[in-house]
Amino acid sequence: MERHPVVIIGGGPAGLTAGYELVKQGIKPIVLEKADKVGGISRTETYKGYRFDIGGHRFFTKITEVERFWKEVLADDFIKVPRLSRIYYQGKFYNYPLSLFNTLSNLGIVSSFFILLSYLKAKAKAKFLPHVEPETFEEWVIDRFGERLYRTFFKTYTEKVWGIPCSKIRADWAAQRIQGMSLKRAVINALFGSQNAKSLIKEFDYPRLGPGMMWERCQEILESQGAPVHLKTAVTRIEHDGSRILSITTEQDGDPVPQTCPRQITADHFISSMPVTALVQRLDPAPPAERD
């Protein structure tokens, strides 16, 4: 069993930033990343010589500490990029923030009519039938926008970004993310413009080779300071005694590999940026099915 001062689970932005700050303090952590490259959903993939981001990533902040961190890591490798946001859906581009005429033109009269009809149906149902409190994201959105608009935009976008079926996401999360939004407000904003749209930044910083460049550089800095970053390394077991983590067990590419990364690791401190659901599933002993 190998011991380290700090073990960091996850080589995405959170894990690597933690590692970077620790190295600056003279502490050498070990970072474990399940994927074959660092960056998480902020990584940059390469395909046939082209670079692709996993989702849209802009580097813009009013927080001094974050700005300092970015500049320390990438220095002069930022470029200024003009802001242009559009949604590509069924072969057409939709302006973002949504433009009423652009949206209706792309959807066509028939689809727009059925979206409106579905919306009115949902409103009538809410007004004349006994109210049932929605429990999932799917129920919450359909209740407020109608099933047609939910299936047209909300379902596909949400499941693509978060990787979880809308029927498995809690309604209170939806209320928090889409609070204050309504079809009526969307139409008014599209016709007359919204204050939010007017306040959007015109340009932003962007790493020369994509956002993944930030985290690849961060990996290089950590490793140059004696803090190893192990890729293709999954944490399969987290042994604990009450609220204290004792050790973790790792596998690489599905097989135990003591060669490149110790199979069992203990540390003074553990930092986890892995999904909470995955973290809970790996706890040993397992947590109770329900909270007391």
PDB file of C-alpha atoms in Angstrom:
ATOM      1  CA  MET A   1       0.000   0.000   0.000  1.00  0.00           C
ATOM      2  CA  GLU A   2       1.362   3.398  -0.982  1.00  0.00           C
ATOM      3  CA  ARG A   3       0.797   6.560   1.033  1.00  0.00           C
ATOM      4  CA  HIS A   4       0.494  10.151  -0.229  1.00  0.00           C
ATOM      5  CA  PRO A   5      -0.209  13.453   1.516  1.00  0.00           C
ATOM      6  CA  VAL A   6      -3.262  14.044  -0.717  1.00  0.00           C
ATOM      7  CA  VAL A   7      -5.166  11.883  -3.220  1.00  0.00           C
ATOM      8  CA  ILE A   8      -7.323  13.712  -5.775  1.00  0.00           C
ATOM      9  CA  ILE A   9     -10.006  11.681  -7.550  1.00  0.00           C
ATOM     10  CA  GLY A  10     -10.801  13.230 -10.936  1.00  0.00           C
ATOM     11  CA  GLY A  11      -8.606  15.089 -13.422  1.00  0.00           C
ATOM     12  CA  GLY A  12     -11.157  17.664 -14.513  1.00  0.00           C
ATOM     13  CA  PRO A  13     -11.090  21.417 -13.767  1.00  0.00           C
ATOM     14  CA  ALA A  14     -11.930  20.967 -10.063  1.00  0.00           C
ATOM     15  CA  GLY A  15      -9.396  18.211  -9.409  1.00  0.00           C
ATOM     16  CA  LEU A  16      -6.545  19.801 -11.351  1.00  0.00           C
ATOM     17  CA  THR A  17      -7.151  23.242  -9.843  1.00  0.00           C
ATOM     18  CA  ALA A  18      -6.973  21.676  -6.385  1.00  0.00           C
ATOM     19  CA  GLY A  19      -3.747  19.936  -7.380  1.00  0.00           C
ATOM     20  CA  TYR A  20      -2.283  23.152  -8.773  1.00  0.00           C
ATOM     21  CA  GLU A  21      -2.987  25.099  -5.585  1.00  0.00           C
ATOM     22  CA  LEU A  22      -1.530  22.294  -3.449  1.00  0.00           C
ATOM     23  CA  VAL A  23       1.675  22.201  -5.501  1.00  0.00           C
ATOM     24  CA  LYS A  24       2.051  25.958  -5.012  1.00  0.00           C
ATOM     25  CA  GLN A  25       2.011  25.282  -1.261  1.00  0.00           C
ATOM     26  CA  GLY A  26       4.727  22.643  -1.582  1.00  0.00           C
ATOM     27  CA  ILE A  27       2.330  19.674  -1.265  1.00  0.00           C
ATOM     28  CA  LYS A  28       2.616  16.918  -3.887  1.00  0.00           C
ATOM     29  CA  PRO A  29      -0.719  15.143  -4.446  1.00  0.00           C
ATOM     30  CA  ILE A  30      -1.491  12.204  -6.712  1.00  0.00           C
ATOM     31  CA  VAL A  31      -4.309  12.690  -9.253  1.00  0.00           C
ATOM     32  CA  LEU A  32      -6.406   9.774 -10.548  1.00  0.00           C
ATOM     33  CA  GLU A  33      -8.414  10.215 -13.760  1.00  0.00           C
ATOM     34  CA  LYS A  34     -10.643   7.525 -15.276  1.00  0.00           C
ATOM     35  CA  ALA A  35     -10.508   8.882 -18.858  1.00  0.00           C
ATOM     36  CA  ASP A  36      -7.539   8.748 -21.220  1.00  0.00           C
ATOM     37  CA  LYS A  37      -7.014  12.519 -20.976  1.00  0.00           C
ATOM     38  CA  VAL A  38      -7.556  15.281 -18.455  1.00  0.00           C
ATOM     39  CA  GLY A  39     -10.172  18.027 -18.575  1.00  0.00           C
ATOM     40  CA  GLY A  40     -13.471  16.246 -17.931  1.00  0.00           C
ATOM     41  CA  ILE A  41     -16.279  17.985 -19.834  1.00  0.00           C
ATOM     42  CA  SER A  42     -13.851  20.860 -20.442  1.00  0.00           C
ATOM     43  CA  ARG A  43     -11.494  18.655 -22.448  1.00  0.00           C
ATOM     44  CA  THR A  44     -10.757  19.186 -26.125  1.00  0.00           C
ATOM     45  CA  GLU A  45     -11.022  16.126 -28.382  1.00  0.00           C
ATOM     46  CA  THR A  46      -9.067  15.723 -31.621  1.00  0.00           C
ATOM     47  CA  TYR A  47     -10.652  14.090 -34.685  1.00  0.00           C
ATOM     48  CA  LYS A  48      -9.038  13.933 -38.132  1.00  0.00           C
ATOM     49  CA  GLY A  49      -6.793  16.855 -37.291  1.00  0.00           C
ATOM     50  CA  TYR A  50      -9.612  19.048 -35.961  1.00  0.00           C
ATOM     51  CA  ARG A  51     -10.229  20.046 -32.358  1.00  0.00           C
ATOM     52  CA  PHE A  52     -13.674  19.807 -30.777  1.00  0.00           C
ATOM     53  CA  ASP A  53     -14.886  21.057 -27.394  1.00  0.00           C
ATOM     54  CA  ILE A  54     -17.334  19.119 -25.236  1.00  0.00           C
ATOM     55  CA  GLY A  55     -19.917  21.887 -25.006  1.00  0.00           C
ATOM     56  CA  GLY A  56     -19.368  25.634 -25.119  1.00  0.00           C
ATOM     57  CA  HIS A  57     -16.660  27.038 -22.840  1.00  0.00           C
ATOM     58  CA  ARG A  58     -15.907  30.729 -22.443  1.00  0.00           C
ATOM     59  CA  PHE A  59     -13.205  32.129 -20.203  1.00  0.00           C
ATOM     60  CA  PHE A  60     -14.743  35.198 -18.623  1.00  0.00           C
ATOM     61  CA  THR A  61     -14.911  36.038 -14.941  1.00  0.00           C
ATOM     62  CA  LYS A  62     -15.138  38.941 -12.524  1.00  0.00           C
ATOM     63  CA  ILE A  63     -13.430  36.907  -9.796  1.00  0.00           C
ATOM     64  CA  THR A  64      -9.832  38.051  -9.366  1.00  0.00           C
ATOM     65  CA  GLU A  65      -8.552  34.709  -8.035  1.00  0.00           C
ATOM     66  CA  VAL A  66      -9.950  32.799 -11.013  1.00  0.00           C
ATOM     67  CA  GLU A  67      -8.509  35.318 -13.478  1.00  0.00           C
ATOM     68  CA  ARG A  68      -5.112  35.027 -11.784  1.00  0.00           C
ATOM     69  CA  PHE A  69      -5.179  31.224 -11.990  1.00  0.00           C
ATOM     70  CA  TRP A  70      -6.011  31.235 -15.717  1.00  0.00           C
ATOM     71  CA  LYS A  71      -3.242  33.704 -16.529  1.00  0.00           C
ATOM     72  CA  GLU A  72      -0.688  31.816 -14.426  1.00  0.00           C
ATOM     73  CA  VAL A  73      -1.377  28.570 -16.248  1.00  0.00           C
ATOM     74  CA  LEU A  74      -1.756  29.742 -19.863  1.00  0.00           C
ATOM     75  CA  ALA A  75      -0.073  33.169 -19.808  1.00  0.00           C
ATOM     76  CA  ASP A  76      -0.012  34.420 -23.426  1.00  0.00           C
ATOM     77  CA  ASP A  77      -1.856  31.430 -24.912  1.00  0.00           C
ATOM     78  CA  PHE A  78      -5.250  33.157 -24.674  1.00  0.00           C
ATOM     79  CA  ILE A  79      -6.861  34.774 -27.710  1.00  0.00           C
ATOM     80  CA  LYS A  80      -9.852  37.125 -27.882  1.00  0.00           C
ATOM     81  CA  VAL A  81     -12.906  35.574 -29.561  1.00  0.00           C
ATOM     82  CA  PRO A  82     -16.095  37.452 -30.567  1.00  0.00           C
ATOM     83  CA  ARG A  83     -19.211  35.995 -28.980  1.00  0.00           C
ATOM     84  CA  LEU A  84     -21.535  34.013 -31.278  1.00  0.00           C
ATOM     85  CA  SER A  85     -23.982  31.543 -29.723  1.00  0.00           C
ATOM     86  CA  ARG A  86     -26.370  29.401 -31.719  1.00  0.00           C
ATOM     87  CA  ILE A  87     -28.218  26.127 -31.187  1.00  0.00           C
ATOM     88  CA  TYR A  88     -27.873  23.567 -33.987  1.00  0.00           C
ATOM     89  CA  TYR A  89     -31.090  21.566 -34.111  1.00  0.00           C
ATOM     90  CA  GLN A  90     -32.364  19.316 -36.925  1.00  0.00           C
ATOM     91  CA  GLY A  91     -30.058  20.853 -39.509  1.00  0.00           C
ATOM     92  CA  LYS A  92     -30.761  24.505 -38.653  1.00  0.00           C
ATOM     93  CA  PHE A  93     -29.166  27.183 -36.483  1.00  0.00           C
ATOM     94  CA  TYR A  94     -31.227  28.946 -33.817  1.00  0.00           C
ATOM     95  CA  ASN A  95     -30.045  32.260 -32.397  1.00  0.00           C
ATOM     96  CA  TYR A  96     -29.229  32.322 -28.702  1.00  0.00           C
ATOM     97  CA  PRO A  97     -30.748  34.157 -26.903  1.00  0.00           C
ATOM     98  CA  LEU A  98     -33.778  33.005 -28.897  1.00  0.00           C
ATOM     99  CA  SER A  99     -35.125  35.289 -31.604  1.00  0.00           C
ATOM    100  CA  LEU A 100     -38.859  34.868 -32.197  1.00  0.00           C
ATOM    101  CA  PHE A 101     -38.743  35.278 -35.969  1.00  0.00           C
ATOM    102  CA  ASN A 102     -35.630  33.146 -36.407  1.00  0.00           C
ATOM    103  CA  THR A 103     -37.159  30.389 -34.253  1.00  0.00           C
ATOM    104  CA  LEU A 104     -40.552  30.404 -35.992  1.00  0.00           C
ATOM    105  CA  SER A 105     -38.892  30.491 -39.401  1.00  0.00           C
ATOM    106  CA  ASN A 106     -36.756  27.447 -38.580  1.00  0.00           C
ATOM    107  CA  LEU A 107     -39.532  25.460 -36.924  1.00  0.00           C
ATOM    108  CA  GLY A 108     -42.113  26.260 -39.561  1.00  0.00           C
ATOM    109  CA  ILE A 109     -45.777  27.159 -39.138  1.00  0.00           C
ATOM    110  CA  VAL A 110     -46.948  23.602 -38.410  1.00  0.00           C
ATOM    111  CA  SER A 111     -44.419  22.861 -35.632  1.00  0.00           C
ATOM    112  CA  SER A 112     -44.913  26.318 -34.109  1.00  0.00           C
ATOM    113  CA  PHE A 113     -48.674  25.801 -34.097  1.00  0.00           C
ATOM    114  CA  PHE A 114     -48.412  22.444 -32.315  1.00  0.00           C
ATOM    115  CA  ILE A 115     -45.981  23.869 -29.738  1.00  0.00           C
ATOM    116  CA  LEU A 116     -48.468  26.641 -28.956  1.00  0.00           C
ATOM    117  CA  LEU A 117     -51.333  24.133 -28.831  1.00  0.00           C
ATOM    118  CA  SER A 118     -49.380  21.899 -26.451  1.00  0.00           C
ATOM    119  CA  TYR A 119     -48.586  24.901 -24.253  1.00  0.00           C
ATOM    120  CA  LEU A 120     -52.255  25.947 -24.060  1.00  0.00           C
ATOM    121  CA  LYS A 121     -53.219  22.361 -23.245  1.00  0.00           C
ATOM    122  CA  ALA A 122     -50.763  22.290 -20.329  1.00  0.00           C
ATOM    123  CA  LYS A 123     -52.097  25.613 -19.030  1.00  0.00           C
ATOM    124  CA  ALA A 124     -55.709  24.432 -19.293  1.00  0.00           C
ATOM    125  CA  LYS A 125     -54.842  21.226 -17.473  1.00  0.00           C
ATOM    126  CA  ALA A 126     -53.190  23.185 -14.668  1.00  0.00           C
ATOM    127  CA  LYS A 127     -56.215  25.467 -14.360  1.00  0.00           C
ATOM    128  CA  PHE A 128     -59.087  22.986 -14.476  1.00  0.00           C
ATOM    129  CA  LEU A 129     -57.659  19.728 -13.078  1.00  0.00           C
ATOM    130  CA  PRO A 130     -56.464  19.018  -9.520  1.00  0.00           C
ATOM    131  CA  HIS A 131     -52.865  20.140  -9.183  1.00  0.00           C
ATOM    132  CA  VAL A 132     -50.261  17.400  -8.762  1.00  0.00           C
ATOM    133  CA  GLU A 133     -46.848  18.643  -7.674  1.00  0.00           C
ATOM    134  CA  PRO A 134     -44.257  17.588 -10.303  1.00  0.00           C
ATOM    135  CA  GLU A 135     -41.491  15.351  -8.976  1.00  0.00           C
ATOM    136  CA  THR A 136     -39.116  15.232 -11.968  1.00  0.00           C
ATOM    137  CA  PHE A 137     -37.543  17.657 -14.433  1.00  0.00           C
ATOM    138  CA  GLU A 138     -39.675  16.119 -17.179  1.00  0.00           C
ATOM    139  CA  GLU A 139     -42.935  16.680 -15.293  1.00  0.00           C
ATOM    140  CA  TRP A 140     -41.927  20.198 -14.241  1.00  0.00           C
ATOM    141  CA  VAL A 141     -41.119  21.394 -17.769  1.00  0.00           C
ATOM    142  CA  ILE A 142     -44.180  19.762 -19.375  1.00  0.00           C
ATOM    143  CA  ASP A 143     -46.351  21.304 -16.671  1.00  0.00           C
ATOM    144  CA  ARG A 144     -45.110  24.798 -17.565  1.00  0.00           C
ATOM    145  CA  PHE A 145     -44.277  24.686 -21.271  1.00  0.00           C
ATOM    146  CA  GLY A 146     -46.216  21.768 -22.722  1.00  0.00           C
ATOM    147  CA  GLU A 147     -44.971  18.400 -23.915  1.00  0.00           C
ATOM    148  CA  ARG A 148     -44.193  19.501 -27.468  1.00  0.00           C
ATOM    149  CA  LEU A 149     -41.697  22.207 -26.490  1.00  0.00           C
ATOM    150  CA  TYR A 150     -40.224  19.902 -23.838  1.00  0.00           C
ATOM    151  CA  ARG A 151     -39.472  17.200 -26.406  1.00  0.00           C
ATOM    152  CA  THR A 152     -38.303  19.726 -29.008  1.00  0.00           C
ATOM    153  CA  PHE A 153     -35.677  21.517 -26.906  1.00  0.00           C
ATOM    154  CA  PHE A 154     -35.533  20.806 -23.175  1.00  0.00           C
ATOM    155  CA  LYS A 155     -35.290  16.994 -23.241  1.00  0.00           C
ATOM    156  CA  THR A 156     -32.564  16.570 -25.861  1.00  0.00           C
ATOM    157  CA  TYR A 157     -30.418  19.453 -24.618  1.00  0.00           C
ATOM    158  CA  THR A 158     -30.651  18.566 -20.925  1.00  0.00           C
ATOM    159  CA  GLU A 159     -29.936  14.854 -21.399  1.00  0.00           C
ATOM    160  CA  LYS A 160     -27.009  15.606 -23.713  1.00  0.00           C
ATOM    161  CA  VAL A 161     -25.396  18.058 -21.287  1.00  0.00           C
ATOM    162  CA  TRP A 162     -25.988  16.180 -18.033  1.00  0.00           C
ATOM    163  CA  GLY A 163     -26.070  12.573 -19.256  1.00  0.00           C
ATOM    164  CA  ILE A 164     -29.101  11.774 -17.090  1.00  0.00           C
ATOM    165  CA  PRO A 165     -32.682  11.052 -18.273  1.00  0.00           C
ATOM    166  CA  CYS A 166     -34.988  13.990 -17.523  1.00  0.00           C
ATOM    167  CA  SER A 167     -37.267  11.531 -15.731  1.00  0.00           C
ATOM    168  CA  LYS A 168     -34.439  10.941 -13.208  1.00  0.00           C
ATOM    169  CA  ILE A 169     -33.683  14.617 -12.450  1.00  0.00           C
ATOM    170  CA  ARG A 170     -35.538  16.156  -9.528  1.00  0.00           C
ATOM    171  CA  ALA A 171     -38.088  18.908 -10.156  1.00  0.00           C
ATOM    172  CA  ASP A 172     -36.491  21.259  -7.630  1.00  0.00           C
ATOM    173  CA  TRP A 173     -33.331  21.264  -9.754  1.00  0.00           C
ATOM    174  CA  ALA A 174     -35.407  22.340 -12.769  1.00  0.00           C
ATOM    175  CA  ALA A 175     -37.062  25.094 -10.752  1.00  0.00           C
ATOM    176  CA  GLN A 176     -33.636  26.381  -9.747  1.00  0.00           C
ATOM    177  CA  ARG A 177     -32.148  26.278 -13.259  1.00  0.00           C
ATOM    178  CA  ILE A 178     -35.142  27.686 -15.177  1.00  0.00           C
ATOM    179  CA  GLN A 179     -36.701  29.885 -12.516  1.00  0.00           C
ATOM    180  CA  GLY A 180     -38.563  32.933 -13.842  1.00  0.00           C
ATOM    181  CA  MET A 181     -38.679  31.580 -17.388  1.00  0.00           C
ATOM    182  CA  SER A 182     -41.985  31.414 -19.258  1.00  0.00           C
ATOM    183  CA  LEU A 183     -43.174  31.167 -22.847  1.00  0.00           C
ATOM    184  CA  LYS A 184     -44.828  34.568 -22.482  1.00  0.00           C
ATOM    185  CA  ARG A 185     -41.562  36.132 -21.288  1.00  0.00           C
ATOM    186  CA  ALA A 186     -39.626  34.412 -24.083  1.00  0.00           C
ATOM    187  CA  VAL A 187     -41.956  35.959 -26.687  1.00  0.00           C
ATOM    188  CA  ILE A 188     -41.661  39.436 -25.114  1.00  0.00           C
ATOM    189  CA  ASN A 189     -37.863  39.151 -24.987  1.00  0.00           C
ATOM    190  CA  ALA A 190     -37.734  37.952 -28.578  1.00  0.00           C
ATOM    191  CA  LEU A 191     -39.864  40.887 -29.779  1.00  0.00           C
ATOM    192  CA  PHE A 192     -38.423  43.716 -27.713  1.00  0.00           C
ATOM    193  CA  GLY A 193     -35.101  42.354 -26.482  1.00  0.00           C
ATOM    194  CA  SER A 194     -34.139  41.445 -22.932  1.00  0.00           C
ATOM    195  CA  GLN A 195     -31.886  43.146 -20.447  1.00  0.00           C
ATOM    196  CA  ASN A 196     -29.957  39.903 -20.030  1.00  0.00           C
ATOM    197  CA  ALA A 197     -29.262  39.701 -23.765  1.00  0.00           C
ATOM    198  CA  LYS A 198     -28.108  43.343 -23.851  1.00  0.00           C
ATOM    199  CA  SER A 199     -25.720  42.739 -20.969  1.00  0.00           C
ATOM    200  CA  LEU A 200     -24.034  39.696 -22.573  1.00  0.00           C
ATOM    201  CA  ILE A 201     -20.320  40.083 -23.209  1.00  0.00           C
ATOM    202  CA  LYS A 202     -19.209  40.850 -26.779  1.00  0.00           C
ATOM    203  CA  GLU A 203     -15.977  38.849 -26.627  1.00  0.00           C
ATOM    204  CA  PHE A 204     -14.154  36.504 -24.283  1.00  0.00           C
ATOM    205  CA  ASP A 205     -10.802  34.823 -23.693  1.00  0.00           C
ATOM    206  CA  TYR A 206     -10.275  31.412 -25.249  1.00  0.00           C
ATOM    207  CA  PRO A 207      -7.224  29.112 -25.102  1.00  0.00           C
ATOM    208  CA  ARG A 208      -5.455  28.989 -28.461  1.00  0.00           C
ATOM    209  CA  LEU A 209      -5.965  25.204 -28.776  1.00  0.00           C
ATOM    210  CA  GLY A 210      -9.299  24.924 -26.965  1.00  0.00           C
ATOM    211  CA  PRO A 211     -10.251  24.703 -23.269  1.00  0.00           C
ATOM    212  CA  GLY A 212      -8.553  21.329 -22.970  1.00  0.00           C
ATOM    213  CA  MET A 213      -5.261  23.162 -23.419  1.00  0.00           C
ATOM    214  CA  MET A 214      -5.744  24.747 -19.980  1.00  0.00           C
ATOM    215  CA  TRP A 215      -6.002  21.389 -18.232  1.00  0.00           C
ATOM    216  CA  GLU A 216      -3.298  19.672 -20.280  1.00  0.00           C
ATOM    217  CA  ARG A 217      -0.958  22.503 -19.288  1.00  0.00           C
ATOM    218  CA  CYS A 218      -2.084  22.131 -15.691  1.00  0.00           C
ATOM    219  CA  GLN A 219      -1.227  18.422 -15.865  1.00  0.00           C
ATOM    220  CA  GLU A 220       2.249  19.281 -17.180  1.00  0.00           C
ATOM    221  CA  ILE A 221       2.824  21.721 -14.304  1.00  0.00           C
ATOM    222  CA  LEU A 222       1.758  19.172 -11.681  1.00  0.00           C
ATOM    223  CA  GLU A 223       3.931  16.401 -13.092  1.00  0.00           C
ATOM    224  CA  SER A 224       6.944  18.725 -13.420  1.00  0.00           C
ATOM    225  CA  GLN A 225       6.598  19.407  -9.675  1.00  0.00           C
ATOM    226  CA  GLY A 226       6.498  15.720  -8.745  1.00  0.00           C
ATOM    227  CA  ALA A 227       2.702  15.361  -8.520  1.00  0.00           C
ATOM    228  CA  PRO A 228       1.782  12.414 -10.803  1.00  0.00           C
ATOM    229  CA  VAL A 229      -1.439  12.364 -12.849  1.00  0.00           C
ATOM    230  CA  HIS A 230      -2.547   8.788 -13.612  1.00  0.00           C
ATOM    231  CA  LEU A 231      -4.882   8.425 -16.609  1.00  0.00           C
ATOM    232  CA  LYS A 232      -7.195   5.481 -17.382  1.00  0.00           C
ATOM    233  CA  THR A 233      -7.289   4.885 -13.647  1.00  0.00           C
ATOM    234  CA  ALA A 234     -10.668   4.227 -12.056  1.00  0.00           C
ATOM    235  CA  VAL A 235     -11.394   4.227  -8.343  1.00  0.00           C
ATOM    236  CA  THR A 236     -13.365   1.046  -7.669  1.00  0.00           C
ATOM    237  CA  ARG A 237     -13.523   1.021  -3.866  1.00  0.00           C
ATOM    238  CA  ILE A 238     -13.410   3.650  -1.129  1.00  0.00           C
ATOM    239  CA  GLU A 239     -12.813   2.123   2.290  1.00  0.00           C
ATOM    240  CA  HIS A 240     -14.003   4.253   5.172  1.00  0.00           C
ATOM    241  CA  ASP A 241     -14.577   4.153   8.893  1.00  0.00           C
ATOM    242  CA  GLY A 242     -17.554   6.365   9.583  1.00  0.00           C
ATOM    243  CA  SER A 243     -16.754   9.820   8.224  1.00  0.00           C
ATOM    244  CA  ARG A 244     -13.047   9.111   7.665  1.00  0.00           C
ATOM    245  CA  ILE A 245     -11.663   7.681   4.411  1.00  0.00           C
ATOM    246  CA  LEU A 246      -9.032   5.016   5.061  1.00  0.00           C
ATOM    247  CA  SER A 247      -7.928   4.005   1.562  1.00  0.00           C
ATOM    248  CA  ILE A 248      -9.008   3.657  -2.060  1.00  0.00           C
ATOM    249  CA  THR A 249      -8.594   0.817  -4.549  1.00  0.00           C
ATOM    250  CA  THR A 250      -7.838   1.505  -8.217  1.00  0.00           C
ATOM    251  CA  GLU A 251      -8.036  -0.321 -11.532  1.00  0.00           C
ATOM    252  CA  GLN A 252      -6.708   0.669 -14.920  1.00  0.00           C
ATOM    253  CA  ASP A 253      -8.582  -0.195 -18.129  1.00  0.00           C
ATOM    254  CA  GLY A 254     -10.789  -2.552 -16.131  1.00  0.00           C
ATOM    255  CA  ASP A 255      -7.903  -4.637 -14.772  1.00  0.00           C
ATOM    256  CA  PRO A 256      -5.925  -4.269 -11.553  1.00  0.00           C
ATOM    257  CA  VAL A 257      -2.536  -2.802 -12.481  1.00  0.00           C
ATOM    258  CA  PRO A 258      -0.034  -2.265  -9.697  1.00  0.00           C
ATOM    259  CA  GLN A 259       2.641  -1.298 -12.281  1.00  0.00           C
ATOM    260  CA  THR A 260       1.669   2.267 -13.250  1.00  0.00           C
ATOM    261  CA  CYS A 261      -0.490   3.134 -10.264  1.00  0.00           C
ATOM    262  CA  PRO A 262      -0.610   1.498  -6.837  1.00  0.00           C
ATOM    263  CA  ARG A 263      -3.666  -0.730  -6.542  1.00  0.00           C
ATOM    264  CA  GLN A 264      -4.411   0.410  -2.992  1.00  0.00           C
ATOM    265  CA  ILE A 265      -3.640   3.940  -1.848  1.00  0.00           C
ATOM    266  CA  THR A 266      -3.941   5.679   1.479  1.00  0.00           C
ATOM    267  CA  ALA A 267      -3.437   9.355   2.252  1.00  0.00           C
ATOM    268  CA  ASP A 268      -3.664  12.042   4.894  1.00  0.00           C
ATOM    269  CA  HIS A 269      -6.398  13.742   2.874  1.00  0.00           C
ATOM    270  CA  PHE A 270      -8.708  12.765  -0.001  1.00  0.00           C
ATOM    271  CA  ILE A 271     -10.340  15.161  -2.470  1.00  0.00           C
ATOM    272  CA  SER A 272     -13.083  13.816  -4.750  1.00  0.00           C
ATOM    273  CA  SER A 273     -14.481  15.510  -7.846  1.00  0.00           C
ATOM    274  CA  MET A 274     -16.103  12.336  -9.189  1.00  0.00           C
ATOM    275  CA  PRO A 275     -19.926  12.291  -9.553  1.00  0.00           C
ATOM    276  CA  VAL A 276     -21.556  12.011  -6.131  1.00  0.00           C
ATOM    277  CA  THR A 277     -23.625   9.020  -7.299  1.00  0.00           C
ATOM    278  CA  ALA A 278     -20.453   7.154  -8.309  1.00  0.00           C
ATOM    279  CA  LEU A 279     -18.767   8.136  -5.050  1.00  0.00           C
ATOM    280  CA  VAL A 280     -21.614   6.695  -2.971  1.00  0.00           C
ATOM    281  CA  GLN A 281     -21.642   3.458  -4.998  1.00  0.00           C
ATOM    282  CA  ARG A 282     -17.963   2.855  -4.238  1.00  0.00           C
ATOM    283  CA  LEU A 283     -18.141   3.343  -0.476  1.00  0.00           C
ATOM    284  CA  ASP A 284     -17.197   0.279   1.582  1.00  0.00           C
ATOM    285  CA  PRO A 285     -19.015  -0.376   3.807  1.00  0.00           C
ATOM    286  CA  ALA A 286     -21.969   0.738   1.719  1.00  0.00           C
ATOM    287  CA  PRO A 287     -24.163   3.543   3.074  1.00  0.00           C
ATOM    288  CA  PRO A 288     -27.686   2.732   4.285  1.00  0.00           C
ATOM    289  CA  ALA A 289     -30.416   2.675   1.645  1.00  0.00           C
ATOM    290  CA  GLU A 290     -32.197   5.519   3.435  1.00  0.00           C
ATOM    291  CA  ARG A 291     -31.093   8.278   5.748  1.00  0.00           C
ATOM    292  CA  ASP A 292     -32.125   7.997   9.392  1.00  0.00           C
TER     293      ASP A 292
END
